[in-house]
CSV table of C-alpha atoms and ligand atoms in Angstrom, one decimal:
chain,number,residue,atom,x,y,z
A,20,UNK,CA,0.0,0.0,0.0
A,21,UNK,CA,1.3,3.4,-1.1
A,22,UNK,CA,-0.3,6.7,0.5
A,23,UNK,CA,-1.4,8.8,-2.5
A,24,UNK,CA,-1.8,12.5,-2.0
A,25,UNK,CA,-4.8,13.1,-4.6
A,26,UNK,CA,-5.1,17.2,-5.4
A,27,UNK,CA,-7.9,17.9,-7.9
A,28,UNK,CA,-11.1,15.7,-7.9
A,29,UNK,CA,-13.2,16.8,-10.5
A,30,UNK,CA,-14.4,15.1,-13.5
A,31,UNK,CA,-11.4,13.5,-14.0
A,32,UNK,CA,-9.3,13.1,-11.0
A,33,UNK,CA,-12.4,11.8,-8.9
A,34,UNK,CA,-13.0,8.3,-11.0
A,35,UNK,CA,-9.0,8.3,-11.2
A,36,UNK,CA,-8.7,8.7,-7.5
A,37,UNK,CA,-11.5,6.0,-7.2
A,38,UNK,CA,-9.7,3.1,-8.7
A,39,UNK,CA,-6.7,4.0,-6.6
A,40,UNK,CA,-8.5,3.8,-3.5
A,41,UNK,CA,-9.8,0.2,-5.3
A,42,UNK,CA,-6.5,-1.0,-6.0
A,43,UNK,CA,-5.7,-0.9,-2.1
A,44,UNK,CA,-3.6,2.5,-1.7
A,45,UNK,CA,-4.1,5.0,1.1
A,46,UNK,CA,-5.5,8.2,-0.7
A,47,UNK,CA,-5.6,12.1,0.9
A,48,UNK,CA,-8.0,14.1,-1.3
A,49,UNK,CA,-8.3,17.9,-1.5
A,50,UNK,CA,-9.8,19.7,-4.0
A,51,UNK,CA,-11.6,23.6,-3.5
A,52,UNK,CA,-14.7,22.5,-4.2
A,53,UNK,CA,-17.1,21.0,-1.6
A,54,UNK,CA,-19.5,18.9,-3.6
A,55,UNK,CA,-16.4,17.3,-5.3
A,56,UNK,CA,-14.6,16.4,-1.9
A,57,UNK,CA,-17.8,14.6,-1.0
A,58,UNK,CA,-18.1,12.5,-3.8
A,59,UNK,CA,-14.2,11.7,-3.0
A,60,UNK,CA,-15.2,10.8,0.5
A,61,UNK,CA,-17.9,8.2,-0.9
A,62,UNK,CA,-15.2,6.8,-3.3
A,63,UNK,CA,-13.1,5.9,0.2
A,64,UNK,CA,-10.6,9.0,-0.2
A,65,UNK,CA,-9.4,10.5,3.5
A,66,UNK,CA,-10.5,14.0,3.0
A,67,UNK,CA,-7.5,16.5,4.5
A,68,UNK,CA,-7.8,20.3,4.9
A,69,UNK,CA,-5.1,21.7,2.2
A,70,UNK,CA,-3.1,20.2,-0.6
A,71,UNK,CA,-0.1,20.6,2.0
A,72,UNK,CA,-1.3,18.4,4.5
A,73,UNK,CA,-1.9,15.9,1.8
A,74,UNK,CA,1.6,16.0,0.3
A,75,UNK,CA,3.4,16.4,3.8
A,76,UNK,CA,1.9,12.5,4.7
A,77,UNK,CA,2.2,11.2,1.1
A,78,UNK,CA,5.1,8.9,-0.7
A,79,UNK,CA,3.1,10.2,-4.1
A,80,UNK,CA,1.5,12.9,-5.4
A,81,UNK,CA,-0.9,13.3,-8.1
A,82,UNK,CA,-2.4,16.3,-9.7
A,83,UNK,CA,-5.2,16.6,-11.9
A,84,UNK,CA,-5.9,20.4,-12.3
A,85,UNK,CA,-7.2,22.4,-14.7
A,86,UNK,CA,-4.2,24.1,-16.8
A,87,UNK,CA,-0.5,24.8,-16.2
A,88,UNK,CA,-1.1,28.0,-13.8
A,89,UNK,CA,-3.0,26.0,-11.4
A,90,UNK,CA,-0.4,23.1,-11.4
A,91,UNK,CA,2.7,25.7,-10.8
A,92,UNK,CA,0.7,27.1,-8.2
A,93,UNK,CA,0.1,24.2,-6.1
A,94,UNK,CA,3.5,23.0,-6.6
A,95,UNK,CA,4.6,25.7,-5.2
A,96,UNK,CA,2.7,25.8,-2.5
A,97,UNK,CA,3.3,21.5,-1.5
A,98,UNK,CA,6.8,21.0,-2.7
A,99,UNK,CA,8.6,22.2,0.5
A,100,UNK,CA,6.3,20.4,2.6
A,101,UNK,CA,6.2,17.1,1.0
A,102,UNK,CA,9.1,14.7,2.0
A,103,UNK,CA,12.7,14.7,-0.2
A,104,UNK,CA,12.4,11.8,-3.1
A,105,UNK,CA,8.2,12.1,-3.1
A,106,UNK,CA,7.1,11.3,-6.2
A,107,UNK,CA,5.4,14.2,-8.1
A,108,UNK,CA,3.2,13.2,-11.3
A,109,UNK,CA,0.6,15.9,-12.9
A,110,UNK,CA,-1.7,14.5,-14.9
A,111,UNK,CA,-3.4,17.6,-16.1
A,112,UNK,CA,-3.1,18.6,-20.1
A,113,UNK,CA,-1.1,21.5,-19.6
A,114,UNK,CA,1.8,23.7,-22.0
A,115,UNK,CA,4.5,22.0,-22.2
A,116,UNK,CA,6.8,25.1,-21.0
A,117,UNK,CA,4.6,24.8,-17.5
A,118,UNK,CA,5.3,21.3,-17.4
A,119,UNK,CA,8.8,21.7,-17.6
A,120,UNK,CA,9.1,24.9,-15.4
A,121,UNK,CA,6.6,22.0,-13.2
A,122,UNK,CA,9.5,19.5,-13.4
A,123,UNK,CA,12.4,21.8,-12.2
A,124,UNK,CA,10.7,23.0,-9.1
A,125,UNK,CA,10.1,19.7,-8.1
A,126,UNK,CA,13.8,19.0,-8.6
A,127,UNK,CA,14.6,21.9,-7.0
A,128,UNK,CA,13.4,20.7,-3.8
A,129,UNK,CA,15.0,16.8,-4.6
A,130,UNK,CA,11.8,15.0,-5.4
A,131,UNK,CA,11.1,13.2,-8.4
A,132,UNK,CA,8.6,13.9,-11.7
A,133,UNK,CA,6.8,13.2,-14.1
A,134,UNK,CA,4.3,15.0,-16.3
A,135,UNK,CA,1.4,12.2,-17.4
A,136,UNK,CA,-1.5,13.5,-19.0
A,137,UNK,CA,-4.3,11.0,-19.9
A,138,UNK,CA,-6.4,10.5,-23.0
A,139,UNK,CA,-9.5,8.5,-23.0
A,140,UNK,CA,-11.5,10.8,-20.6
A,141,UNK,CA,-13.9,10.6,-18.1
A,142,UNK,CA,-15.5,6.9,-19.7
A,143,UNK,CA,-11.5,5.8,-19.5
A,144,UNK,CA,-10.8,7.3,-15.9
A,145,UNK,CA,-13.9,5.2,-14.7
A,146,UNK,CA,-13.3,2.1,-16.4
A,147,UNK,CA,-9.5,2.2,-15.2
A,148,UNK,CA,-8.4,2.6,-19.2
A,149,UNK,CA,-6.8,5.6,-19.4
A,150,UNK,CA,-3.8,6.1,-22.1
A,151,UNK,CA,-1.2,7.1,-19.6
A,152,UNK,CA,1.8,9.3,-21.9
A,153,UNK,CA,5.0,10.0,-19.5
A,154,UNK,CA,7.5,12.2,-19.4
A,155,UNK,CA,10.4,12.4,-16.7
A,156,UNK,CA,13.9,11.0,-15.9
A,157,UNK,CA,13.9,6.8,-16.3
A,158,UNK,CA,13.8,6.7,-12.3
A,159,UNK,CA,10.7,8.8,-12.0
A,160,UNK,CA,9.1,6.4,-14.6
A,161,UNK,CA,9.8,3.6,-13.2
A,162,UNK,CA,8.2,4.4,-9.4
A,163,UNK,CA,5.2,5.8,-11.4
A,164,UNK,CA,4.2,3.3,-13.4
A,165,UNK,CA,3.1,0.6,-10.7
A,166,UNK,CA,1.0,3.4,-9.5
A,167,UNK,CA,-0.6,4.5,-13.1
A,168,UNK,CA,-1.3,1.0,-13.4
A,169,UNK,CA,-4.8,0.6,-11.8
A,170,UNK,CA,-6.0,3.8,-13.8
A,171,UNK,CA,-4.8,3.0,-16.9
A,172,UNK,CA,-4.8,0.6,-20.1
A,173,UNK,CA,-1.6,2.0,-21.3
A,174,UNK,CA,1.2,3.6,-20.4
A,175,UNK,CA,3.8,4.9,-23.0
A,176,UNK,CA,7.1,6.7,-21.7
A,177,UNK,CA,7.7,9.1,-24.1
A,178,UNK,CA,10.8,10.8,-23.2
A,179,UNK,CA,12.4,13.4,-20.5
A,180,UNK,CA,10.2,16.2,-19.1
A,181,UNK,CA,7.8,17.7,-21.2
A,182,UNK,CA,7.4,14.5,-23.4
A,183,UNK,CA,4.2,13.5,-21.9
A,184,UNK,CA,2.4,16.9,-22.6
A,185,UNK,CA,3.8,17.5,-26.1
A,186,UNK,CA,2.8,13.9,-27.2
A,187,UNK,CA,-1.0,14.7,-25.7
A,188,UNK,CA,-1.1,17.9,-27.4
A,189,UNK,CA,0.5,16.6,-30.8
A,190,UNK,CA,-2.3,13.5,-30.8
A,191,UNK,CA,-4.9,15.9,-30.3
A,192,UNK,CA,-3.8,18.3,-32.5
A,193,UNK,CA,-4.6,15.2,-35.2
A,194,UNK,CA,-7.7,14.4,-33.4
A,195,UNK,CA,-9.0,18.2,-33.7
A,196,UNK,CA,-8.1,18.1,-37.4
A,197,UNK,CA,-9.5,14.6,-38.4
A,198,UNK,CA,-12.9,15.1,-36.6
A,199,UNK,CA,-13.0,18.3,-38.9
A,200,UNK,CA,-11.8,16.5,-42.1
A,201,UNK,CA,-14.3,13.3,-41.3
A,202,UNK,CA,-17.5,16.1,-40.7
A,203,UNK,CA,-16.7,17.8,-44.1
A,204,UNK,CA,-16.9,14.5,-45.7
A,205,UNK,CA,-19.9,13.4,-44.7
A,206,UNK,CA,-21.6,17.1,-45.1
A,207,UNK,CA,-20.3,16.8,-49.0
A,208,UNK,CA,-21.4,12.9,-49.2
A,209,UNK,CA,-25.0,14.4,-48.1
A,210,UNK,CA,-24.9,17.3,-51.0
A,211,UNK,CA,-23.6,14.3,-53.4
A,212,UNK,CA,-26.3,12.4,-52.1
A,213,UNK,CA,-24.5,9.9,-50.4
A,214,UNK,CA,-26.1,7.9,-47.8
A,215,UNK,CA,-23.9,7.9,-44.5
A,216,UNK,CA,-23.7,4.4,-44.3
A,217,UNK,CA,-22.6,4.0,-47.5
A,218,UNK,CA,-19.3,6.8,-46.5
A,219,UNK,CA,-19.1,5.0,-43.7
A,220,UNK,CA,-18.8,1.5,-45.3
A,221,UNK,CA,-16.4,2.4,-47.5
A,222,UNK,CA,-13.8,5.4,-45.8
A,223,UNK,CA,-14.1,3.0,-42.5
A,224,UNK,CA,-12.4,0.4,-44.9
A,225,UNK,CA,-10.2,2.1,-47.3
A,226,UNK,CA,-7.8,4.8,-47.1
A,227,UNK,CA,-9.9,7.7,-45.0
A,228,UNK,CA,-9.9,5.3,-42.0
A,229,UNK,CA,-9.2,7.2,-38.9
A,230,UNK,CA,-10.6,6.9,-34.9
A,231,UNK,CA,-12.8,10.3,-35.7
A,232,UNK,CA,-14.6,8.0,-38.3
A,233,UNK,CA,-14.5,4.7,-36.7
A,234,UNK,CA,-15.2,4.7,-33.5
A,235,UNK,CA,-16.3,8.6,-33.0
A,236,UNK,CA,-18.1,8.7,-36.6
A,237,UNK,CA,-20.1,12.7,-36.3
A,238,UNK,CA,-23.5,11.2,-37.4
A,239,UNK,CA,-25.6,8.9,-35.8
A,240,UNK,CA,-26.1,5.6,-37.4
A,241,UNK,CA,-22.9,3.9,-38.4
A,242,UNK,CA,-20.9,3.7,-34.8
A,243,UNK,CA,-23.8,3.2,-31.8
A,244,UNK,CA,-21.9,4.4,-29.4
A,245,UNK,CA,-20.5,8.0,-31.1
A,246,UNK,CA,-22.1,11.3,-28.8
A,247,UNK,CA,-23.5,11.9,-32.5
A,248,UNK,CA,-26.4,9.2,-31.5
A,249,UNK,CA,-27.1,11.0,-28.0
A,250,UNK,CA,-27.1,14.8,-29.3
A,251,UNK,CA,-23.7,15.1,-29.3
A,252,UNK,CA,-23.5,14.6,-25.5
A,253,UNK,CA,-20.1,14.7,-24.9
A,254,UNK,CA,-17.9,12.4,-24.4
A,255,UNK,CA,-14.7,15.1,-24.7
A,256,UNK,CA,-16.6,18.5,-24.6
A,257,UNK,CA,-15.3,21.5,-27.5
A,258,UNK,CA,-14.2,23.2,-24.9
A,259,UNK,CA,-11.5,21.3,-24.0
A,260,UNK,CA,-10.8,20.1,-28.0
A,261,UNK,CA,-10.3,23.9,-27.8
A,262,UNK,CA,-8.3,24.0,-24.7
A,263,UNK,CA,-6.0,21.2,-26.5
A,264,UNK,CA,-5.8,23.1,-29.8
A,265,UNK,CA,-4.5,26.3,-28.4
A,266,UNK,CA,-1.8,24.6,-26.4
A,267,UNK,CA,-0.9,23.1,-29.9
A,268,UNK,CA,-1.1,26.3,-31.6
A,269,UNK,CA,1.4,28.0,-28.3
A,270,UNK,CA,4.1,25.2,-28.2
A,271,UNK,CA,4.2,25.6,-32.3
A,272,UNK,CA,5.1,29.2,-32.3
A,273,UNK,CA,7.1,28.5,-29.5
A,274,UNK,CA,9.3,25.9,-31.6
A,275,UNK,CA,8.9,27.1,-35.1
A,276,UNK,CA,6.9,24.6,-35.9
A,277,UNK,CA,4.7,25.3,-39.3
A,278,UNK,CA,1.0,23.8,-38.6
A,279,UNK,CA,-1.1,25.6,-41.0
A,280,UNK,CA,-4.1,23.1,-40.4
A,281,UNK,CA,-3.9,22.9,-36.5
A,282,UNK,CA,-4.6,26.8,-36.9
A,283,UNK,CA,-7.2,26.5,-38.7
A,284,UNK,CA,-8.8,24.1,-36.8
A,285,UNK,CA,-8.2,25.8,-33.8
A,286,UNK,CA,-10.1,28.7,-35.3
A,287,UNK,CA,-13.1,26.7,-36.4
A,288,UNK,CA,-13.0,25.0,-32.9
A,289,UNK,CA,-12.8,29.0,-31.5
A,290,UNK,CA,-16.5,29.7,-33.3
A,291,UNK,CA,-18.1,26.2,-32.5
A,292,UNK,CA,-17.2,27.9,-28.8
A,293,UNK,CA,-18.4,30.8,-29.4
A,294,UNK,CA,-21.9,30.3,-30.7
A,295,UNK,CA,-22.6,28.7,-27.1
A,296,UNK,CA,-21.5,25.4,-27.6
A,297,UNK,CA,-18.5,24.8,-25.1
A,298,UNK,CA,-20.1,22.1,-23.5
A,299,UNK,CA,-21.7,20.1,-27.0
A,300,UNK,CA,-19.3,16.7,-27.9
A,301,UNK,CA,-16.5,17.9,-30.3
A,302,UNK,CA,-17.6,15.9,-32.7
A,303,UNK,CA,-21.3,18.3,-33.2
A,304,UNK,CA,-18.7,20.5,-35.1
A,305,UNK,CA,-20.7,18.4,-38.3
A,306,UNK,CA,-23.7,21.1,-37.5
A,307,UNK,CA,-21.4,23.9,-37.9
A,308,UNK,CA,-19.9,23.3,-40.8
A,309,UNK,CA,-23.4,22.3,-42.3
A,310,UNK,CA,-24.7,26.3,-41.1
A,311,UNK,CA,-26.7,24.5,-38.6
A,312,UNK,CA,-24.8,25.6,-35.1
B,414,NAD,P1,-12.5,19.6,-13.8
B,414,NAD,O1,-12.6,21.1,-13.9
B,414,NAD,O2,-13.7,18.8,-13.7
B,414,NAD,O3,-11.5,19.3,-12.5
B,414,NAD,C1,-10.5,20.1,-12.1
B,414,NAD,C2,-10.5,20.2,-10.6
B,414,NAD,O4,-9.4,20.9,-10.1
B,414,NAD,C3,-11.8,21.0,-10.1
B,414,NAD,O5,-12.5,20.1,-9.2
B,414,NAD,C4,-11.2,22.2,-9.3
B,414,NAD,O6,-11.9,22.5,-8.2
B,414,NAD,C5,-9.8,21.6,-8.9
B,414,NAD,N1,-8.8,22.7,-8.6
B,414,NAD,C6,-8.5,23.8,-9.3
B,414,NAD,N2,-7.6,24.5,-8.6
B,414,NAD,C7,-7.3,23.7,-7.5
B,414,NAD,C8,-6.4,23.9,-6.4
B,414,NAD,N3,-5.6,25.0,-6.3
B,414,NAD,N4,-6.3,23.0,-5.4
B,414,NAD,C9,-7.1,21.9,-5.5
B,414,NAD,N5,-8.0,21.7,-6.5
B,414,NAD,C10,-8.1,22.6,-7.5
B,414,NAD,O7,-11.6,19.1,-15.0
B,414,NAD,P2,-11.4,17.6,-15.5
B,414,NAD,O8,-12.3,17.4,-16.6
B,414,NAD,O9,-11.3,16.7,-14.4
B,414,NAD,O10,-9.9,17.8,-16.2
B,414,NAD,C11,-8.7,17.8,-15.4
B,414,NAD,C12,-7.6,17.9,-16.4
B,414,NAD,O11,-7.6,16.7,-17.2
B,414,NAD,C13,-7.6,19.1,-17.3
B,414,NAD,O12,-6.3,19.5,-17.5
B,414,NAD,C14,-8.2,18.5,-18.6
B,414,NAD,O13,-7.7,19.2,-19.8
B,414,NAD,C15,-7.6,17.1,-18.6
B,414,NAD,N6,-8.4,16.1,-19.3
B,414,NAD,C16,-9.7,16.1,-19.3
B,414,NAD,C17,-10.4,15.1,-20.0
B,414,NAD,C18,-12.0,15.1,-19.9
B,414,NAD,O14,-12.6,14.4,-20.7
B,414,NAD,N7,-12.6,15.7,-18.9
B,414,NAD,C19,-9.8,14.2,-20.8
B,414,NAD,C20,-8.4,14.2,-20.8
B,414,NAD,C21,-7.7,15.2,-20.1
């Protein structure tokens, strides 16, 4: 049994928390919100009174905030009152210039890191499926995968600090871009007067083949399960697609990188927002780009 410091319990970190708590570890929770801490409590979390007290009494500590300025701010505030050698791992998306900045504070005060965000949401952090994507010194890996374990289905190391954010924000840059691509197909099969399943038949099978068709296809019909089938209950909400799209859009100017389509769909992504639907599945971007947002 490992005590677990557990700082952030909302959507994501609650469920995440929860299977720790399964898997036999001693968890602290704190998060600022009431409501969340109780749900925490029914999960089996010890509730404690600040994220301090939970990292002072904790061999790990997970964080699972919303972006980087909330993660350097609680660092900031824990790191000198956790124990030298606690293991630090954030598993919010967050810029990767945060994450590293995240990284050398921790080292600063001799613990160890790793920066882990997840993909596979709220569905993956019940179910214990998460894709885990690490980065951090081989040491820091190897303590923190034993304890990913029981909230993940995968865990890929993907290189020193920092790795683990820019491979989350490089994967959804694709996934942003695809979900547009696979919508503007099937809002010119329909002006063609191509049935959907017919697209679907055929793309899903041939060289337009791609998760945003396959197993999150934009219409309802050809994949049960897709948000498309509930009214685009999300699933992964546009607002954080857009959240994950901006970071992209940062770290490229940062690096010179030359991403003329992540822009673009970061713009589109921008306007779905705009016109009040933040909170609609990504994937309902279909009804904008058919003038029906
Ligand atoms: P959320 O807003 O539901 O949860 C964030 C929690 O952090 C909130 O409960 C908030 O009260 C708490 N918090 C903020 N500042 C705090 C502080 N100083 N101390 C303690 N608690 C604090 O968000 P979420 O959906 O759980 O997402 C968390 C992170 O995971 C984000 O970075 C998000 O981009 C990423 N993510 C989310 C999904 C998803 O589908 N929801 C999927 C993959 C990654």
């Amino acid at each position: 049994m490992t005590t677990i410091a557990f700082i952030g319990l909302g959507n994501m970190g609650n469920p995440m928390a929860a299977n720790l708590v399964k898997a036999g570890h001693k968890v602290l929770g704190f998060d600022l919100v009431p409501a969340s801490l109780e749900t925490a409590k029914a999960h089996g979390l010890d509730i404690v009174a600040s994220a301090g007290a939970a990292a002072e009494n904790a061999d790990v500590v997970i964080t699972m905030l919303p972006a980087g300025k909330h993660v350097l701010s609680v660092y900031s505030d824990i790191v000198g009152k956790a124990r030298k050698g606690t293991l630090f791992i954030d598993s919010s998306t967050i810029d990767v210039d945060s994450a590293r900045k995240a990284h050398s504070v921790a080292a600063a005060y001799g613990m160890l890191s790793v920066d882990a965000p997840v993909s596979g949401g709220v569905g993956g952090a019940e179910a214990g499926t998460l894709t885990f994507m690490a980065g951090g010194a081989k040491d820091a890996f190897d303590k923190a995968e034993p304890i990913l374990q029981p909230m993940a289905g995968r865990i890929v190391h993907c290189g020193e600090g920092g790795a683990g954010q820019a491979a989350k924000i490089c994967n959804n840059m694709i996934l942003g871009i695809s979900m547009i691509g696979v919508g503007e197909a099937f809002v010119l099969a329909e002006k063609l007067g191509l049935s959907h399943q017919a697209l679907f038949d055929v793309a899903s099978t041939s060289s337009g083949q791609c998760w945003s068709l396959t197993t999150y296809c934009p219409v309802p019909g050809p994949v049960p399960n897709s948000p498309a089938n509930r009214d685009y209950k999300p699933g992964f909400a546009a607002a954080l697609m857009l959240k994950d799209l901006k970071l992209s859009q940062e770290a490229a100017q940062a690096s010179g990188a030359v991403t003329p389509l992540g822009a673009e769909a970061t713009q589109l992504y921008a306007l779905f927002n705009q016109q009040g639907h933040a909170g609609t599945d990504f994937s309902g971007i279909i009804n904008f780009l058919r003038g029906k947002a």
